[in-house]
CSV table of C-alpha atoms in Angstrom, one decimal:
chain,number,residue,atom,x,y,z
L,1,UNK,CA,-29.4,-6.0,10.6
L,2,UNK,CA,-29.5,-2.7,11.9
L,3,UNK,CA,-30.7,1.0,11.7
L,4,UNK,CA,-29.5,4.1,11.7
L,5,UNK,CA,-30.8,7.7,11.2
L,6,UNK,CA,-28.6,10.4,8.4
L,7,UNK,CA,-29.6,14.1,9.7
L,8,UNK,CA,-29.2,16.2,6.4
L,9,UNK,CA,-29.5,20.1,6.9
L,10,UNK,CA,-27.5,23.4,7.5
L,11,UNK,CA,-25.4,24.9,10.9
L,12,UNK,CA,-24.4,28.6,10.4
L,13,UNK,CA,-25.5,28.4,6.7
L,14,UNK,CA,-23.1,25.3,5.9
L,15,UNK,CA,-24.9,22.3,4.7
L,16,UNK,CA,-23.8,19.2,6.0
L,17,UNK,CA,-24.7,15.5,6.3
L,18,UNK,CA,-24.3,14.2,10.0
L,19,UNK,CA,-24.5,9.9,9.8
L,20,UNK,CA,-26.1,8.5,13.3
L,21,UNK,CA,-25.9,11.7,15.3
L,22,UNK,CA,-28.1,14.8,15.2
L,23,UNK,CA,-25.9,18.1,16.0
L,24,UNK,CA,-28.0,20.3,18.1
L,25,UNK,CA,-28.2,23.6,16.6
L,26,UNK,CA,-28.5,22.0,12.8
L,27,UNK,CA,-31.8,23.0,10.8
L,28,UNK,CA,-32.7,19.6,9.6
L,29,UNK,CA,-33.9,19.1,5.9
L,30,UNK,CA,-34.3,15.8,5.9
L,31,UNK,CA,-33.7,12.6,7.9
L,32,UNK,CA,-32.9,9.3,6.2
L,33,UNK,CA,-32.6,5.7,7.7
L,34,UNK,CA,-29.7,3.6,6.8
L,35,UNK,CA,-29.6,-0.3,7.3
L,36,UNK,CA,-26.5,-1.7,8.2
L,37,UNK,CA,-26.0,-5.5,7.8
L,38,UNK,CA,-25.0,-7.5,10.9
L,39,UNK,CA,-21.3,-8.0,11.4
L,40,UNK,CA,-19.5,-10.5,8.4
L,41,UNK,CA,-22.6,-10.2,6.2
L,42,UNK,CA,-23.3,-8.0,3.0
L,43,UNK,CA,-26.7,-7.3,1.7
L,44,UNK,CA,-27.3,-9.1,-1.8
L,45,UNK,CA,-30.0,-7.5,-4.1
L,46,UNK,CA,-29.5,-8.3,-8.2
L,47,UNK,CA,-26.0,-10.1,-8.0
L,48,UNK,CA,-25.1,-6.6,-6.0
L,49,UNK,CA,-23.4,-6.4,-2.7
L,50,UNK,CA,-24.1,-4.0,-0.1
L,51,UNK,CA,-22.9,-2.7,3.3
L,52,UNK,CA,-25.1,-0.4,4.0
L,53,UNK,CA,-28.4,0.6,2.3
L,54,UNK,CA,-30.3,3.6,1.9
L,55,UNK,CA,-33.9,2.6,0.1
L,56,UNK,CA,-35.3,3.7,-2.9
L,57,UNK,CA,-38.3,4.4,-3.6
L,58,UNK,CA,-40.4,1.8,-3.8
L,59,UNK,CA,-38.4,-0.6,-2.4
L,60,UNK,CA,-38.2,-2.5,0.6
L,61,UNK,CA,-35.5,-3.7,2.9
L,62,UNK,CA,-37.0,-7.4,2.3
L,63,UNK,CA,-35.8,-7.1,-1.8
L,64,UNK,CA,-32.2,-7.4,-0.1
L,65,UNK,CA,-30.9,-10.6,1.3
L,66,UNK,CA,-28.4,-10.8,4.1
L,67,UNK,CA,-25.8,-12.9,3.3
L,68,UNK,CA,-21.8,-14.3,5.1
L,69,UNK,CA,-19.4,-12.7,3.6
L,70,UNK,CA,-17.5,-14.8,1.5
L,71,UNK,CA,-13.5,-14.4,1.0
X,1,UNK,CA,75.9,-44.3,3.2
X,2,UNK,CA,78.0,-44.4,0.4
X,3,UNK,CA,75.9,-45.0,-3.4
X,4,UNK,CA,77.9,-46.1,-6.7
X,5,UNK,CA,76.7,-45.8,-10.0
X,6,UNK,CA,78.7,-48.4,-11.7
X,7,UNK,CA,81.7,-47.5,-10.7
X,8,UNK,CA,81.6,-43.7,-9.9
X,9,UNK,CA,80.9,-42.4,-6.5
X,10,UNK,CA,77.2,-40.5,-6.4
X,11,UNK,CA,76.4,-37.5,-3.7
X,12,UNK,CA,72.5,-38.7,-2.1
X,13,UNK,CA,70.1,-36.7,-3.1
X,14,UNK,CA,67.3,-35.5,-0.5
X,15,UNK,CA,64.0,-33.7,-1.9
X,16,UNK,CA,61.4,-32.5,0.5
X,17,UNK,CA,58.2,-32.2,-0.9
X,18,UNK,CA,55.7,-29.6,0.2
X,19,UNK,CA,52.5,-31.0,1.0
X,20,UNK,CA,50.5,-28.8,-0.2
X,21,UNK,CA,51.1,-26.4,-3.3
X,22,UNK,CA,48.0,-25.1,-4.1
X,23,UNK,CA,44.6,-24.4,-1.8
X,24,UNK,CA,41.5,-23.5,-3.1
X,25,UNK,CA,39.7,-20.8,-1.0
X,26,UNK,CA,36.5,-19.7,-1.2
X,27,UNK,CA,36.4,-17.0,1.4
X,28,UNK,CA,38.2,-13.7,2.6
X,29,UNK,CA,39.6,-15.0,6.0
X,30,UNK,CA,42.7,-16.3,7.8
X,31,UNK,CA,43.5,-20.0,7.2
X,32,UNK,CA,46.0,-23.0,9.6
X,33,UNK,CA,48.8,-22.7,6.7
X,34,UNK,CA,51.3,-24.4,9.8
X,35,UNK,CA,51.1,-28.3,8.1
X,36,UNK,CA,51.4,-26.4,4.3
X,37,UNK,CA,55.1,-25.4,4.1
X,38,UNK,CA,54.5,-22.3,3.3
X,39,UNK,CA,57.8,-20.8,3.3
X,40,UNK,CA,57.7,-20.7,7.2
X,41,UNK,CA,54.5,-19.0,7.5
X,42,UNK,CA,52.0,-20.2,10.3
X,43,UNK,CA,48.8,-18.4,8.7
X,44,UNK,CA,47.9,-17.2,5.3
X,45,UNK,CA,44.8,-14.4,5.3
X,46,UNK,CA,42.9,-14.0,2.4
X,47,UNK,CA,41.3,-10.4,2.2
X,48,UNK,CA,39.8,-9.5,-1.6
X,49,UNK,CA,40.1,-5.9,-2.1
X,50,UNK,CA,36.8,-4.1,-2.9
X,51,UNK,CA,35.2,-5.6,-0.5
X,52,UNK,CA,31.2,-4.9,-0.7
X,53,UNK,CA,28.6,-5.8,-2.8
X,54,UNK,CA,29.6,-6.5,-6.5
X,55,UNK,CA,27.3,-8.4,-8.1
X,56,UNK,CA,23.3,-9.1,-7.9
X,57,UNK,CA,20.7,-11.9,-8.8
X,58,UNK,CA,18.3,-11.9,-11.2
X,59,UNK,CA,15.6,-13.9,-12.5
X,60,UNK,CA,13.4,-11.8,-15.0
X,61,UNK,CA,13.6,-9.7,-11.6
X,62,UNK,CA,16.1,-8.5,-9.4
X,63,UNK,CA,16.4,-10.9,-6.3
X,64,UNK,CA,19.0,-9.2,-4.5
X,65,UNK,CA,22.9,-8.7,-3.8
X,66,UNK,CA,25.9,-11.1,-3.7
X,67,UNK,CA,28.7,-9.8,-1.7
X,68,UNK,CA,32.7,-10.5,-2.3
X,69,UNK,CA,32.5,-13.9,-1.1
X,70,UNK,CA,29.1,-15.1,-2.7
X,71,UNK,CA,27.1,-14.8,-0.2
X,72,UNK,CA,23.7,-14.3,-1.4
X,73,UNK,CA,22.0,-11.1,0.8
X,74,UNK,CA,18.7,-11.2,-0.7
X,75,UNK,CA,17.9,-7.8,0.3
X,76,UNK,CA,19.0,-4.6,1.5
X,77,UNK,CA,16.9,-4.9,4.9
X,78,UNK,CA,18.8,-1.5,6.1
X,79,UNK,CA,17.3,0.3,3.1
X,80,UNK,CA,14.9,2.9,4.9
X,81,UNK,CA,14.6,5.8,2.1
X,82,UNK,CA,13.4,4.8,-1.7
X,83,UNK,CA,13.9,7.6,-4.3
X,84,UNK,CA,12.4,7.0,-7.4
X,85,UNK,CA,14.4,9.1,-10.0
X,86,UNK,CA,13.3,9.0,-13.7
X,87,UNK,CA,10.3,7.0,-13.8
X,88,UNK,CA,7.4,8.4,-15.4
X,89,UNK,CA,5.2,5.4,-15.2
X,90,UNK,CA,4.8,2.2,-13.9
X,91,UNK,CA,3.5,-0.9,-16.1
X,92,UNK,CA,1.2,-4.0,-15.2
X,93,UNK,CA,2.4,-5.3,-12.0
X,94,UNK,CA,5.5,-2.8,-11.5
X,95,UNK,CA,6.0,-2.6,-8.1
X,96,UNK,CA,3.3,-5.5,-6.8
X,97,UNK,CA,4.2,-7.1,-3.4
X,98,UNK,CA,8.0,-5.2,-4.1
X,99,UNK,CA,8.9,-3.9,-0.9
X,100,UNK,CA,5.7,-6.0,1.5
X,101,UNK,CA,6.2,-8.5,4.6
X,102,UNK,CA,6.2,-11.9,3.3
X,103,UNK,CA,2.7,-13.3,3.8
X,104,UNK,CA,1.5,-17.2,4.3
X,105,UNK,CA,-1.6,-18.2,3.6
X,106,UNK,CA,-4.9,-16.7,2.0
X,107,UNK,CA,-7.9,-14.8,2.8
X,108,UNK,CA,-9.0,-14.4,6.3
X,109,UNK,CA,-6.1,-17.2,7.3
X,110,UNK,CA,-3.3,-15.0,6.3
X,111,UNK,CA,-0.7,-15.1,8.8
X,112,UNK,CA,2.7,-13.4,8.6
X,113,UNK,CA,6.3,-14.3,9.2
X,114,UNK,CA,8.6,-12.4,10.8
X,115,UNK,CA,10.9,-11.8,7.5
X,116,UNK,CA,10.8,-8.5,6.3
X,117,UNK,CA,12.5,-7.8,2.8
X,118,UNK,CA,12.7,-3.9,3.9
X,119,UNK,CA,12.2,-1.3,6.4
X,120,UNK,CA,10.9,1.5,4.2
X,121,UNK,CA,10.7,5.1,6.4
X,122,UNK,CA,10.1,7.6,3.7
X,123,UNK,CA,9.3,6.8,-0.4
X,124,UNK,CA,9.5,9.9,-3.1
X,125,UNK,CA,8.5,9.2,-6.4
X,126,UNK,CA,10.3,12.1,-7.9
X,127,UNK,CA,9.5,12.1,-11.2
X,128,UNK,CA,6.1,9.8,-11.8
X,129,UNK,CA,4.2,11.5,-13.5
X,130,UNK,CA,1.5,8.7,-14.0
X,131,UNK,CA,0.3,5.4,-13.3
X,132,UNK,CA,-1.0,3.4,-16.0
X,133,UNK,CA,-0.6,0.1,-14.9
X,134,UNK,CA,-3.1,-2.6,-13.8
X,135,UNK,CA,-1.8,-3.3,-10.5
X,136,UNK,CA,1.4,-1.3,-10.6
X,137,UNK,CA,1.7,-1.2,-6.6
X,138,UNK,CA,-0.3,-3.2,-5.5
X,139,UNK,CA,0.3,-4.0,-2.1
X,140,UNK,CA,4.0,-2.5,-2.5
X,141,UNK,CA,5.0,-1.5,0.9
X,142,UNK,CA,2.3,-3.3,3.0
X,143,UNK,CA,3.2,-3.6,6.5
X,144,UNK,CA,6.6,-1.6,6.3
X,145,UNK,CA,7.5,1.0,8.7
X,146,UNK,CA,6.4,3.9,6.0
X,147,UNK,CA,6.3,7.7,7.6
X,148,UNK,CA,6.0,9.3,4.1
X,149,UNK,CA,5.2,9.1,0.5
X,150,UNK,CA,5.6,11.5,-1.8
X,151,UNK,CA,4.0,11.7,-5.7
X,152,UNK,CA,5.0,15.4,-6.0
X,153,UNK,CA,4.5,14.9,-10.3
X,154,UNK,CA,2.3,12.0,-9.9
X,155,UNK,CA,-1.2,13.6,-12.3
X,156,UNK,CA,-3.4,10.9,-13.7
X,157,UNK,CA,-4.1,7.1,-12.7
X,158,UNK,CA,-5.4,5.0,-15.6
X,159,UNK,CA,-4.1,1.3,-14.3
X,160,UNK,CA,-7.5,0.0,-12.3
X,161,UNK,CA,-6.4,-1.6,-9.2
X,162,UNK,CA,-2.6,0.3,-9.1
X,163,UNK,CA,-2.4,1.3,-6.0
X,164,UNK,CA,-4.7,-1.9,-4.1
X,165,UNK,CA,-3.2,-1.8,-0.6
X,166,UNK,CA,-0.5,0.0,-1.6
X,167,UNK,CA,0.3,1.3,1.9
X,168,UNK,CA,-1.9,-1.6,3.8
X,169,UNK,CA,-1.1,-1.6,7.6
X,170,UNK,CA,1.8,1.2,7.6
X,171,UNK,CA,0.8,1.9,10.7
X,172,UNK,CA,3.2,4.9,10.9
X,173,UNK,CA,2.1,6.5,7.9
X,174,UNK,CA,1.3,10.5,8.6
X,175,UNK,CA,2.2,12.0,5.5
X,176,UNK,CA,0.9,11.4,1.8
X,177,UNK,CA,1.3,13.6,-0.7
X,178,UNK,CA,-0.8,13.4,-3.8
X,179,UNK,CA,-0.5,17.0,-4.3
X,180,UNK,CA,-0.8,17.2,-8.1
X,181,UNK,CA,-3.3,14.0,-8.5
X,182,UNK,CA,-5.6,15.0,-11.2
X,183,UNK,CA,-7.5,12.4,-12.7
X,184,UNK,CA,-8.6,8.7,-12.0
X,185,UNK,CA,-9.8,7.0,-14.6
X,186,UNK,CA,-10.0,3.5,-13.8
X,187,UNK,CA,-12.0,1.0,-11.1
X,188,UNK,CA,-11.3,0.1,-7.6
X,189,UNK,CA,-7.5,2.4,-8.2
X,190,UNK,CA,-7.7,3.5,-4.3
X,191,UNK,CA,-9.1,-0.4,-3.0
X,192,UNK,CA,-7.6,-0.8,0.5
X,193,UNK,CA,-4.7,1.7,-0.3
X,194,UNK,CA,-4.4,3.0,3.2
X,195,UNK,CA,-6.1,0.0,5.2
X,196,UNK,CA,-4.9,0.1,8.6
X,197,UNK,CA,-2.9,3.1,8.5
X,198,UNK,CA,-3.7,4.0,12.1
X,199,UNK,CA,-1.5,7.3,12.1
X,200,UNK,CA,-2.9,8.8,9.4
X,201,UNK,CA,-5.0,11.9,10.3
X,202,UNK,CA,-5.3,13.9,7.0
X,203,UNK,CA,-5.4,13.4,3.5
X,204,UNK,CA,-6.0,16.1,1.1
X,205,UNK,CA,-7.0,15.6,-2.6
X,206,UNK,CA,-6.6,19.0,-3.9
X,207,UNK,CA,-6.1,18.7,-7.6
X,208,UNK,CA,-8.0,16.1,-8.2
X,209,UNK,CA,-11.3,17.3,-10.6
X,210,UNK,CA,-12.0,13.2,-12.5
X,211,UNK,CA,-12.8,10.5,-10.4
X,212,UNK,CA,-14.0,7.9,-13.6
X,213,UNK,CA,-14.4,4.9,-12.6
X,214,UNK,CA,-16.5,2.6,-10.0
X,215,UNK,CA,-15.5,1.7,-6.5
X,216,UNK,CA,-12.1,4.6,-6.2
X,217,UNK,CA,-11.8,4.5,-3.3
X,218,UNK,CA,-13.2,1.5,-2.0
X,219,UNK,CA,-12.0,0.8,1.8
X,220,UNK,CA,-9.5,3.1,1.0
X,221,UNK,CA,-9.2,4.5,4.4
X,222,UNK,CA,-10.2,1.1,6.5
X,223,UNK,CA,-9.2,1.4,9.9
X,224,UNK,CA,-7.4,4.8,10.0
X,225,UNK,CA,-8.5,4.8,13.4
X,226,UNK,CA,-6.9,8.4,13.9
X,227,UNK,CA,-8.5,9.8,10.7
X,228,UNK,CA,-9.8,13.4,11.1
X,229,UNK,CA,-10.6,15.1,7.9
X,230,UNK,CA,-10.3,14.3,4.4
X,231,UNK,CA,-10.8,16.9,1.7
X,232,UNK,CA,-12.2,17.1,-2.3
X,233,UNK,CA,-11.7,20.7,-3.2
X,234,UNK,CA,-11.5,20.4,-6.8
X,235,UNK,CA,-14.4,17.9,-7.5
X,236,UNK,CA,-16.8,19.4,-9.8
X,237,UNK,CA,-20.4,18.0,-11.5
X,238,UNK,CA,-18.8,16.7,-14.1
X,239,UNK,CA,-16.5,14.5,-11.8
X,240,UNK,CA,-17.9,11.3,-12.0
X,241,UNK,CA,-18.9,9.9,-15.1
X,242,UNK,CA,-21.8,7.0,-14.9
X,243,UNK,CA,-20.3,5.9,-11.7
X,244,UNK,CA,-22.3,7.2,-8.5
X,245,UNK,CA,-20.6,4.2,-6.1
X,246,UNK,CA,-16.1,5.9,-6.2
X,247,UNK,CA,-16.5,6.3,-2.4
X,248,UNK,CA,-18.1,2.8,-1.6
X,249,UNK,CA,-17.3,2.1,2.4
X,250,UNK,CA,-14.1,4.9,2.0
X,251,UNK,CA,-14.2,5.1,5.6
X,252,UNK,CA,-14.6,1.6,6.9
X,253,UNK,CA,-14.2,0.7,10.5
X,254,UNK,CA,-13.4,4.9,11.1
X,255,UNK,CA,-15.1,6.8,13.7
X,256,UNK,CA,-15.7,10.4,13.8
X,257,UNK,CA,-14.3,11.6,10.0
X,258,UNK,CA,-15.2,14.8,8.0
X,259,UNK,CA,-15.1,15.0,4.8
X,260,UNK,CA,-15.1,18.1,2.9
X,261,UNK,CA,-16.6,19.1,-0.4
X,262,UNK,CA,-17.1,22.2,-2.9
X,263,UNK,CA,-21.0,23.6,-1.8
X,264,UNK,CA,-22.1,22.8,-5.7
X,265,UNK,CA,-21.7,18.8,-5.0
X,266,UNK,CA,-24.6,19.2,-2.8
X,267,UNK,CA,-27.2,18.7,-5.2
X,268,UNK,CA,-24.6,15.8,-7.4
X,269,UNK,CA,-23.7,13.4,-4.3
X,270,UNK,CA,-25.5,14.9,-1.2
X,271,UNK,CA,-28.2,11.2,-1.9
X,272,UNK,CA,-25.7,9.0,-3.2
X,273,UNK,CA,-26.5,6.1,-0.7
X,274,UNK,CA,-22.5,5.9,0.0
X,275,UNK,CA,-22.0,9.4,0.8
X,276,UNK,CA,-25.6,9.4,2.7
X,277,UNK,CA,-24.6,6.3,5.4
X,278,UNK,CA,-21.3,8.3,6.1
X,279,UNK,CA,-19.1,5.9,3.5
X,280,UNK,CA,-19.4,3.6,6.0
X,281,UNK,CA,-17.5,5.1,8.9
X,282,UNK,CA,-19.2,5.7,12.0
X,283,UNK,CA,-20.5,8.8,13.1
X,284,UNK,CA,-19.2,10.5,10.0
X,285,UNK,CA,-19.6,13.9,8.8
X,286,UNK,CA,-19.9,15.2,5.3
X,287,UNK,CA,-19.9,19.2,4.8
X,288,UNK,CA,-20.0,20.5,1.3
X,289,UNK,CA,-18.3,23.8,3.1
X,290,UNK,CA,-15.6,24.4,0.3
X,291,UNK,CA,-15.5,27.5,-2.6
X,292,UNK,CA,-17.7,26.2,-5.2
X,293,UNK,CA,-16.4,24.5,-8.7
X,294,UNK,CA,-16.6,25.2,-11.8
């Protein structure tokens, strides 16, 4: 599994999302993490699949399992 | 020699017969006619006017030509434009696998042969004016040499899963127009459609205001490793039914994307976890810098 950061927020008045880079001159509103599963694998929560996951509130990255991908 | 028949004299009679008078042939060509006796002649050549291909094969679905002498072509593999004239729709299964490479195997094992049914350069659907069938082209021209295609008409998709890989690994593939595209209303319609399209650089939806259904667009864009921009100008809040997942992992395995919005889908999609980890491209941007919608 992996991380990375979303930087939400406006350049020159245009809002924008910007995923695993921060732009310099951006006025950030908010920063969100992102987990990634490792390569071939999905994250599993409720019969669900995932490839990437941005929490909830009140969740927690250990109420997803990482699982193989299966064909 | 001298023969009597009774008592009158009889003239000898001598009949040569030809040793062959009839030859079944099966092909246009020049035949040994030398040993036949025919009249003198050395050769005979057999040449069927017309010439060409007269008849096909079917079996519930067309299997290909049969030229003058039989022989079955299977396909036209020097077909490189397809110009859909008069169809409005496509049903269940339509075009499925219709023009693709020939694949063995399954899932991650799949290998491919080198046959290839056709060498499709440019497709026009003239007239479509809809899709309503489940899987109508799915995976239709996977892995052909595709430059173009063209739904000029082409303003609502109902059949979920039509157009599954429809274009998977055209690797030349720089043009698609789905200029009048209005309404999807159906899941996973967009699955894989452009996986591996490695020339593609921009894609523009700009009709399209309904996007009903889950997973749209799901891997649509996988691998379109020259991918630039793609652009939603006429998506409005009212969009996207109960659905909050259409552009699950759009931008698979794609580096460096922007996608482009109306301003007022800000506040609708700007914390839909698929549109917040950059649809699962890398490095992707998402600017809600188009005129707002109504």
């Amino acid at each position: 599994m992996q991380t990375k950061i979303t930087y939400k927020g406006y350049i020159d008045g245009v809002y924008g999302i910007y995923c695993g880079f921060c732009p310099e001159n951006i006025e950030i509103e908010e920063e969100v993490t992102v987990y990634y599963p490792d390569e071939n694998k999905v994250f599993i929560k409720d019969g669900e699949e995932y490839d990437a996951v941005v929490l909830k509130e009140g969740e927690s990255i250990s109420d997803y399992d990482e699982v193989e991908v299966t064909e | 020699m001298t023969l009597y028949k009774g008592t009158q004299k009889v003239c000898p009679i001598v009949t040569i017969e030809p040793t062959l008078t009839t030859k079944t042939i099966t092909q246009n060509g020049t035949y040994n006619a030398s040993s036949d006796n025919a009249d003198g002649y050395s050769s005979v050549t057999v040449n069927v006017s017309g010439g060409g291909t007269k008849y096909g094969a079917t079996g519930g679905t067309f299997l290909g030509d049969v030229d003058a002498d039989g022989v079955l072509q299977v396909t036209n593999t020097s077909l490189t434009t397809l110009n859909f004239t008069g169809v409005k729709d496509i049903a269940d299964r339509g075009l499925m696998f219709r023009f693709c490479y020939v694949g063995i195997g399954s899932g991650s094992n799949m290998t491919y042969t080198e046959f290839r049914g056709f060498n499709i350069e440019y497709a026009t659907f003239t007239d479509l004016e809809q899709i309503s069938g489940e899987r109508a082209c799915h995976y239709a021209f996977e892995r052909n040499p595709l430059i173009s295609i063209s739904f000029p008409k082409l303003e609502t998709i109902s059949g979920p899963y039509a157009c599954t890989g429809m274009c998977c690994n055209c690797t030349s593939l720089t043009t698609v127009d789905l200029s009048n595209l209005t309404s999807i209303s159906a899941n996973n319609v967009f699955r894989l459609t452009f996986d591996g399209c490695t020339s593609l650089t921009s894609v523009v939806f700009s009709k399209l205001s309904v996007m009903d259904g889950s997973n749209i667009m799901y891997r649509a864009f996988k691998g379109c490793t020259s991918l630039q921009t793609l652009s939603f100008p006429t998506l409005n809040s009212n969009s996207f039914g109960s659905s909050t997942n259409q552009f699950s992992q759009m931008l698979n395995n794609v580096t460096g994307c922007t996608v482009h919005f109306p301003s007022n889908l800000q506040s609708v999609i700007g914390s839909w976890s698929d549109v917040t980890s950059g649809f699962g491209g890398t490095n992707t941007t998402v600017l809600f810098d188009l005129p707002a919608t109504t």
